[in-house]
Amino acid sequence: APEVKAQLSRRQYVDAIRSYSKLYEPVDIFFKVVMVMDENLQIRQNRLALMREIHQVLAAPFADLSKLSPPGAEPLPAGVSK
């Protein structure tokens, strides 16, 4: 993630996307193996916090994913999260 941030700050967008894409597989495997919505509340909250951190570090610099919504659904107002 520091490499991606550095590349974005230098406006090396193609390089940043290449670096970012290398992270897809390990993150994907992690979330296929780990049950985020665990029955144990503390574990669930920790894993949801981890997801937020991953989003902030990896996705937020590229796009505002809060603007995505299912077809026909209204997007959330700015500053509002689920």
C-alpha positions as a LaTeX table, in Angstrom:
\begin{tabular}{lrrr}
\hline
Residue & $x$ (\AA) & $y$ (\AA) & $z$ (\AA) \\
\hline
Ala1 & 0.00 & 0.00 & 0.00 \\
Pro2 & 2.81 & 2.54 & 0.66 \\
Glu3 & 4.06 & 1.89 & $-2.87$ \\
Val4 & 0.62 & 2.64 & $-4.31$ \\
Lys5 & 0.32 & 5.85 & $-2.29$ \\
Ala6 & 3.75 & 7.00 & $-3.45$ \\
Gln7 & 2.92 & 6.28 & $-7.07$ \\
Leu8 & $-0.38$ & 8.13 & $-6.80$ \\
Ser9 & 1.35 & 11.13 & $-5.24$ \\
Arg10 & 3.74 & 11.16 & $-8.23$ \\
Arg11 & 0.74 & 10.80 & $-10.59$ \\
Gln12 & 2.07 & 7.48 & $-11.85$ \\
Tyr13 & $-1.44$ & 6.12 & $-12.25$ \\
Val14 & $-0.65$ & 3.15 & $-14.49$ \\
Asp15 & 2.09 & 1.98 & $-12.12$ \\
Ala16 & $-0.23$ & 2.46 & $-9.14$ \\
Ile17 & $-2.93$ & 0.34 & $-10.77$ \\
Arg18 & $-0.38$ & $-2.38$ & $-11.54$ \\
Ser19 & 0.82 & $-2.36$ & $-7.92$ \\
Tyr20 & $-2.76$ & $-2.31$ & $-6.65$ \\
Ser21 & $-3.72$ & $-5.26$ & $-8.84$ \\
Lys22 & $-0.99$ & $-7.39$ & $-7.21$ \\
Leu23 & $-2.89$ & $-7.07$ & $-3.94$ \\
Tyr24 & $-6.14$ & $-8.46$ & $-5.33$ \\
Glu25 & $-5.29$ & $-12.15$ & $-4.96$ \\
Pro26 & $-4.10$ & $-12.12$ & $-1.32$ \\
Val27 & $-7.04$ & $-9.96$ & $-0.21$ \\
Asp28 & $-9.49$ & $-12.12$ & $-2.16$ \\
Ile29 & $-8.09$ & $-15.32$ & $-0.63$ \\
Phe30 & $-8.25$ & $-13.81$ & 2.84 \\
Phe31 & $-11.94$ & $-12.96$ & 2.56 \\
Lys32 & $-12.77$ & $-16.34$ & 1.01 \\
Val33 & $-11.17$ & $-18.07$ & 4.00 \\
Val34 & $-12.22$ & $-15.71$ & 6.83 \\
Met35 & $-15.86$ & $-15.38$ & 7.85 \\
Val36 & $-16.22$ & $-11.63$ & 8.37 \\
Met37 & $-19.70$ & $-11.80$ & 9.88 \\
Asp38 & $-18.63$ & $-14.14$ & 12.68 \\
Glu39 & $-21.16$ & $-15.00$ & 15.40 \\
Asn40 & $-18.77$ & $-13.57$ & 18.02 \\
Leu41 & $-19.50$ & $-9.83$ & 18.10 \\
Gln42 & $-15.93$ & $-8.80$ & 18.98 \\
Ile43 & $-14.45$ & $-10.87$ & 16.15 \\
Arg44 & $-17.06$ & $-9.51$ & 13.72 \\
Gln45 & $-16.33$ & $-5.90$ & 14.74 \\
Asn46 & $-12.59$ & $-6.46$ & 14.38 \\
Arg47 & $-13.01$ & $-7.96$ & 10.92 \\
Leu48 & $-15.35$ & $-5.19$ & 9.80 \\
Ala49 & $-12.77$ & $-2.67$ & 11.05 \\
Leu50 & $-10.15$ & $-4.52$ & 9.00 \\
Met51 & $-12.37$ & $-4.24$ & 5.92 \\
Arg52 & $-12.74$ & $-0.49$ & 6.49 \\
Glu53 & $-8.96$ & $-0.17$ & 6.82 \\
Ile54 & $-8.38$ & $-2.13$ & 3.62 \\
His55 & $-10.87$ & 0.12 & 1.85 \\
Gln56 & $-9.22$ & 3.30 & 3.17 \\
Val57 & $-5.72$ & 2.19 & 2.25 \\
Leu58 & $-6.36$ & 0.39 & $-1.02$ \\
Ala59 & $-9.60$ & 1.50 & $-2.61$ \\
Ala60 & $-10.28$ & 5.04 & $-1.42$ \\
Pro61 & $-7.32$ & 6.58 & $-3.28$ \\
Phe62 & $-8.75$ & 5.24 & $-6.55$ \\
Ala63 & $-12.49$ & 5.65 & $-6.20$ \\
Asp64 & $-15.29$ & 6.60 & $-3.84$ \\
Leu65 & $-16.97$ & 3.21 & $-3.50$ \\
Ser66 & $-19.78$ & 4.74 & $-1.45$ \\
Lys67 & $-21.18$ & 6.01 & $-4.74$ \\
Leu68 & $-21.86$ & 2.42 & $-5.84$ \\
Ser69 & $-25.33$ & 1.11 & $-5.22$ \\
Pro70 & $-27.50$ & $-1.73$ & $-6.52$ \\
Pro71 & $-29.57$ & $-0.98$ & $-9.65$ \\
Gly72 & $-32.60$ & 1.08 & $-8.70$ \\
Ala73 & $-31.28$ & 2.00 & $-5.25$ \\
Glu74 & $-30.58$ & 5.54 & $-4.21$ \\
Pro75 & $-26.91$ & 6.28 & $-3.41$ \\
Leu76 & $-26.17$ & 7.17 & 0.20 \\
Pro77 & $-25.82$ & 10.89 & 0.95 \\
Ala78 & $-22.28$ & 12.20 & 1.37 \\
Gly79 & $-20.84$ & 11.37 & 4.76 \\
Val80 & $-23.38$ & 8.63 & 5.46 \\
Ser81 & $-22.28$ & 5.01 & 5.73 \\
Lys82 & $-24.12$ & 1.79 & 6.45 \\
\hline
\end{tabular}
